[in-house]
Structure formats: C-alpha cells, structure tokens
C-alpha positions as a Python dict, from the first residue, in 0.01 Angstrom:
ca = {
    (1, 'M'): (0, 0, 0),
    (2, 'Q'): (342, 37, 188),
    (3, 'F'): (330, 333, 442),
    (4, 'M'): (614, 436, 670),
    (5, 'V'): (557, 601, 986),
    (6, 'I'): (829, 846, 1080),
    (7, 'S'): (877, 878, 1490),
    (8, 'G'): (1030, 1201, 1515),
    (9, 'S'): (1125, 1258, 1868),
    (10, 'H'): (1512, 1174, 1982),
    (11, 'R'): (1382, 1050, 2332),
    (12, 'Q'): (1346, 660, 2394),
    (13, 'H'): (1019, 531, 2431),
    (14, 'S'): (871, 862, 2399),
    (15, 'Q'): (493, 925, 2352),
    (16, 'S'): (556, 985, 1939),
    (17, 'E'): (670, 615, 1928),
    (18, 'K'): (353, 541, 2114),
    (19, 'V'): (147, 725, 1879),
    (20, 'A'): (331, 560, 1607),
    (21, 'R'): (286, 231, 1703),
    (22, 'Y'): (-92, 277, 1744),
    (23, 'V'): (-57, 381, 1395),
    (24, 'Q'): (77, 158, 1256),
    (25, 'G'): (-174, -67, 1392),
    (26, 'V'): (-475, 102, 1216),
    (27, 'L'): (-301, 78, 894),
    (28, 'I'): (-215, -301, 955),
    (29, 'N'): (-619, -334, 1054),
    (30, 'Q'): (-722, -174, 726),
    (31, 'G'): (-499, -395, 495),
    (32, 'A'): (-230, -198, 430),
    (33, 'K'): (175, -238, 509),
    (34, 'A'): (322, -23, 808),
    (35, 'D'): (688, -6, 875),
    (36, 'I'): (827, 239, 1142),
    (37, 'F'): (1146, 444, 1182),
    (38, 'S'): (1178, 599, 1494),
    (39, 'L'): (1439, 870, 1558),
    (40, 'A'): (1508, 797, 1913),
    (41, 'G'): (1868, 831, 2000),
    (42, 'N'): (1935, 1046, 1720),
    (43, 'P'): (2048, 769, 1450),
    (44, 'L'): (2107, 986, 1131),
    (45, 'P'): (2409, 1155, 1053),
    (46, 'L'): (2370, 1518, 1060),
    (47, 'W'): (2361, 1656, 695),
    (48, 'D'): (2670, 1720, 525),
    (49, 'E'): (2797, 1697, 159),
    (50, 'A'): (3046, 1407, 220),
    (51, 'L'): (2725, 1202, 295),
    (52, 'W'): (2666, 1158, -92),
    (53, 'A'): (3029, 1092, -171),
    (54, 'E'): (3081, 740, -325),
    (55, 'N'): (3150, 449, -86),
    (56, 'S'): (3152, 681, 174),
    (57, 'E'): (3108, 541, 533),
    (58, 'S'): (2760, 748, 562),
    (59, 'S'): (2601, 678, 227),
    (60, 'Q'): (2633, 309, 331),
    (61, 'L'): (2483, 374, 657),
    (62, 'L'): (2166, 517, 478),
    (63, 'A'): (2142, 287, 185),
    (64, 'S'): (1916, 73, 379),
    (65, 'L'): (1671, 326, 506),
    (66, 'S'): (1677, 505, 158),
    (67, 'A'): (1587, 180, 19),
    (68, 'R'): (1278, 142, 275),
    (69, 'L'): (1170, 516, 191),
    (70, 'A'): (1188, 480, -187),
    (71, 'A'): (968, 158, -113),
    (72, 'S'): (762, 337, 62),
    (73, 'D'): (403, 486, -109),
    (74, 'G'): (268, 713, 191),
    (75, 'F'): (401, 860, 499),
    (76, 'V'): (290, 943, 862),
    (77, 'I'): (495, 1225, 1009),
    (78, 'I'): (495, 1215, 1381),
    (79, 'S'): (677, 1535, 1577),
    (80, 'P'): (687, 1649, 1930),
    (81, 'E'): (675, 1995, 2029),
    (82, 'W'): (984, 2088, 2197),
    (83, 'H'): (989, 2460, 2267),
    (84, 'G'): (732, 2561, 2031),
    (85, 'Q'): (991, 2338, 1723),
    (86, 'V'): (1002, 2009, 1564),
    (87, 'P'): (1311, 1853, 1684),
    (88, 'A'): (1621, 1925, 1531),
    (89, 'G'): (1686, 1524, 1430),
    (90, 'L'): (1347, 1525, 1255),
    (91, 'K'): (1429, 1826, 1033),
    (92, 'N'): (1776, 1695, 942),
    (93, 'F'): (1560, 1367, 833),
    (94, 'F'): (1427, 1622, 549),
    (95, 'L'): (1767, 1758, 491),
    (96, 'L'): (1909, 1365, 387),
    (97, 'W'): (1622, 1243, 149),
    (98, 'G'): (1501, 1405, -156),
    (99, 'K'): (1348, 1262, -539),
    (100, 'N'): (1408, 928, -482),
    (101, 'E'): (1278, 855, -150),
    (102, 'L'): (996, 1107, -77),
    (103, 'A'): (845, 1301, -381),
    (104, 'H'): (529, 1312, -464),
    (105, 'K'): (432, 1084, -212),
    (106, 'P'): (153, 1173, 44),
    (107, 'A'): (217, 1233, 379),
    (108, 'L'): (-28, 1279, 710),
    (109, 'I'): (154, 1491, 1012),
    (110, 'I'): (51, 1439, 1371),
    (111, 'A'): (166, 1668, 1630),
    (112, 'V'): (223, 1540, 1947),
    (113, 'S'): (192, 1787, 2270),
    (114, 'S'): (202, 1675, 2652),
    (115, 'S'): (-13, 1980, 2707),
    (116, 'V'): (-221, 2188, 2501),
    (117, 'G'): (26, 2273, 2252),
    (118, 'G'): (135, 2105, 1920),
    (119, 'A'): (31, 2372, 1659),
    (120, 'Y'): (375, 2455, 1556),
    (121, 'P'): (490, 2177, 1453),
    (122, 'I'): (219, 2161, 1159),
    (123, 'A'): (306, 2487, 1064),
    (124, 'E'): (673, 2454, 1062),
    (125, 'L'): (650, 2110, 850),
    (126, 'R'): (418, 2247, 589),
    (127, 'M'): (628, 2546, 571),
    (128, 'S'): (955, 2400, 547),
    (129, 'S'): (1055, 2082, 528),
    (130, 'Y'): (906, 1991, 170),
    (131, 'K'): (1107, 2226, -92),
    (132, 'N'): (1323, 2013, -234),
    (133, 'N'): (1225, 1635, -129),
    (134, 'R'): (882, 1773, -283),
    (135, 'I'): (704, 1550, -52),
    (136, 'C'): (299, 1573, -72),
    (137, 'Y'): (152, 1690, 274),
    (138, 'I'): (-233, 1621, 238),
    (139, 'P'): (-478, 1900, 365),
    (140, 'E'): (-585, 1730, 702),
    (141, 'H'): (-386, 1672, 1019),
    (142, 'I'): (-419, 1550, 1348),
    (143, 'I'): (-288, 1744, 1668),
    (144, 'I'): (-258, 1544, 2008),
    (145, 'R'): (-282, 1693, 2315),
    (146, 'Q'): (-241, 1581, 2650),
    (147, 'V'): (-134, 1282, 2477),
    (148, 'T'): (-14, 1098, 2807),
    (149, 'S'): (-377, 1026, 2882),
    (150, 'V'): (-474, 863, 2520),
    (151, 'L'): (-403, 570, 2312),
    (152, 'N'): (-246, 385, 2591),
    (153, 'D'): (-243, 22, 2574),
    (154, 'D'): (-380, 42, 2935),
    (155, 'A'): (-740, 160, 2931),
    (156, 'N'): (-786, 257, 3277),
    (157, 'T'): (-502, 557, 3189),
    (158, 'N'): (-682, 665, 2943),
    (159, 'D'): (-932, 983, 2912),
    (160, 'P'): (-1224, 789, 2809),
    (161, 'A'): (-1405, 1056, 2579),
    (162, 'T'): (-1091, 1205, 2453),
    (163, 'D'): (-935, 896, 2396),
    (164, 'R'): (-1216, 767, 2164),
    (165, 'Y'): (-1222, 1107, 1983),
    (166, 'Y'): (-848, 1079, 1861),
    (167, 'R'): (-851, 689, 1780),
    (168, 'D'): (-1209, 767, 1568),
    (169, 'R'): (-1029, 1094, 1423),
    (170, 'I'): (-692, 887, 1324),
    (171, 'H'): (-895, 582, 1157),
    (172, 'W'): (-1075, 820, 961),
    (173, 'V'): (-783, 1053, 868),
    (174, 'L'): (-542, 753, 784),
    (175, 'G'): (-867, 631, 563),
    (176, 'I'): (-784, 987, 340),
    (177, 'L'): (-420, 921, 342),
    (178, 'E'): (-504, 578, 178),
    (179, 'R'): (-676, 707, -86),
    (180, 'Y'): (-431, 1011, -139),
    (181, 'T'): (-180, 720, -187),
    (182, 'Q'): (-352, 552, -457),
    (183, 'A'): (-468, 908, -619),
    (184, 'L'): (-55, 935, -658),
    (185, 'A'): (54, 626, -755),
    (186, 'P'): (-46, 711, -1124),
    (187, 'V'): (136, 1080, -1088),
    (188, 'R'): (467, 920, -1047),
    (189, 'A'): (435, 664, -1271),
    (190, 'A'): (373, 893, -1558),
    (191, 'G'): (718, 997, -1547),
    (192, 'G'): (823, 1363, -1637),
    (193, 'L'): (812, 1514, -1278),
    (194, 'F'): (1220, 1566, -1234),
    (195, 'N'): (1409, 1786, -1464),
    (196, 'E'): (1762, 1827, -1346),
    (197, 'E'): (1776, 2200, -1429),
    (198, 'F'): (1505, 2263, -1158),
    (199, 'R'): (1639, 1974, -948),
    (200, 'N'): (1573, 2189, -630),
    (201, 'G'): (1205, 2412, -551),
    (202, 'M'): (1194, 2797, -581),
}
C-alpha cells in the first residue's frame, strides 16, 4: 500500500510537519510505503480555471504531484488550527485535485494544536473538503493538543504520559486506515464510479 501524508501548514519546520514525519515512520514500520507532501512555503498555485489549460505552465507544475497523488492508495491529512480554521493553502489543495487523484480513497484527518484546540479543522474538513474530489474520510480522527510536548525526537522534551497516549493512538488508528485502504481498493477497481453528467457532488 502506498500512502501520502499531507502536512497542511504553510510554516517552515512546523509542528504539523513533525507529526507528518512521525506518521510516515509508523506507516513504514507497519510495512506500507509512505510519502510526505508539505505545504511549507505554500508551494501550490491558487485555484484558477487556467490551471488546466493544455500545456500551461501551471498544469506542468502540478503534473508531478498529480501523479504522486494518483499513485497513492490512501491519505493522512494533517492540519493545524489557525484562528479556528484550516490554513488557506490546505483548503486550496482540495480545490486542485479531483477524481483521478483522491476519489474513493480513504483518508485520516489529524488536527494539531499548540494549546487545547484542534476540533474546528476536523469539522471543517469533514464538512467542505470532499464534495467534488470525493475523498473518503474514515470515522476515526486524531486531535493532537499541546503538540509541542509530544512526538519529539528528544524524549526529554515530551510529556511522558501524553506522548505515550498519542503514539499508541496513532499506531492504532493507522491500522484502521490500512484496513479501509484494503477494503476500498476493489471498489475503485470495479469501475462505474464516475458519470460526466454528475461530475460534481451535491
């Protein structure tokens, strides 16, 4: 199985990227392949219809990432909470990709907060990020609160009990994501999932 971990923070050296690296390591240790795509520096162009004009500079820029997403069987979407919201670059990410990259593939949402927040990104992504691209969020999600005190490489900077809780929960939930990934593979292979008359969700 091939997974793509999306680190949704625009910041360089962000806590979201730290979590993404940890998740990648767990997936690899469980026998999967895992790639990270980070939105640090906000590398994607803003959505515009011209992006899909044939041979446009933007379409060529996105082609490589499109191929990586299309080759992925499942996703982990990691979002910080900024002012109670998902970062603009991550919302833009979901505008750019459709049935060829994300559709009918399972995804786990992980929200990150440096304090005790993190619930709003879960609700926002479940409500508005799946409609046309048809990504399939699994019922489980994770909210990592006080993220600066967990999942650090230096064990001395971690809160021991909280750190162990998150490591155990992430390991467990990624196992569930893998099972959903196995279950949805034959659904995609069966075909008949797309109809040009109904190309957008309602």
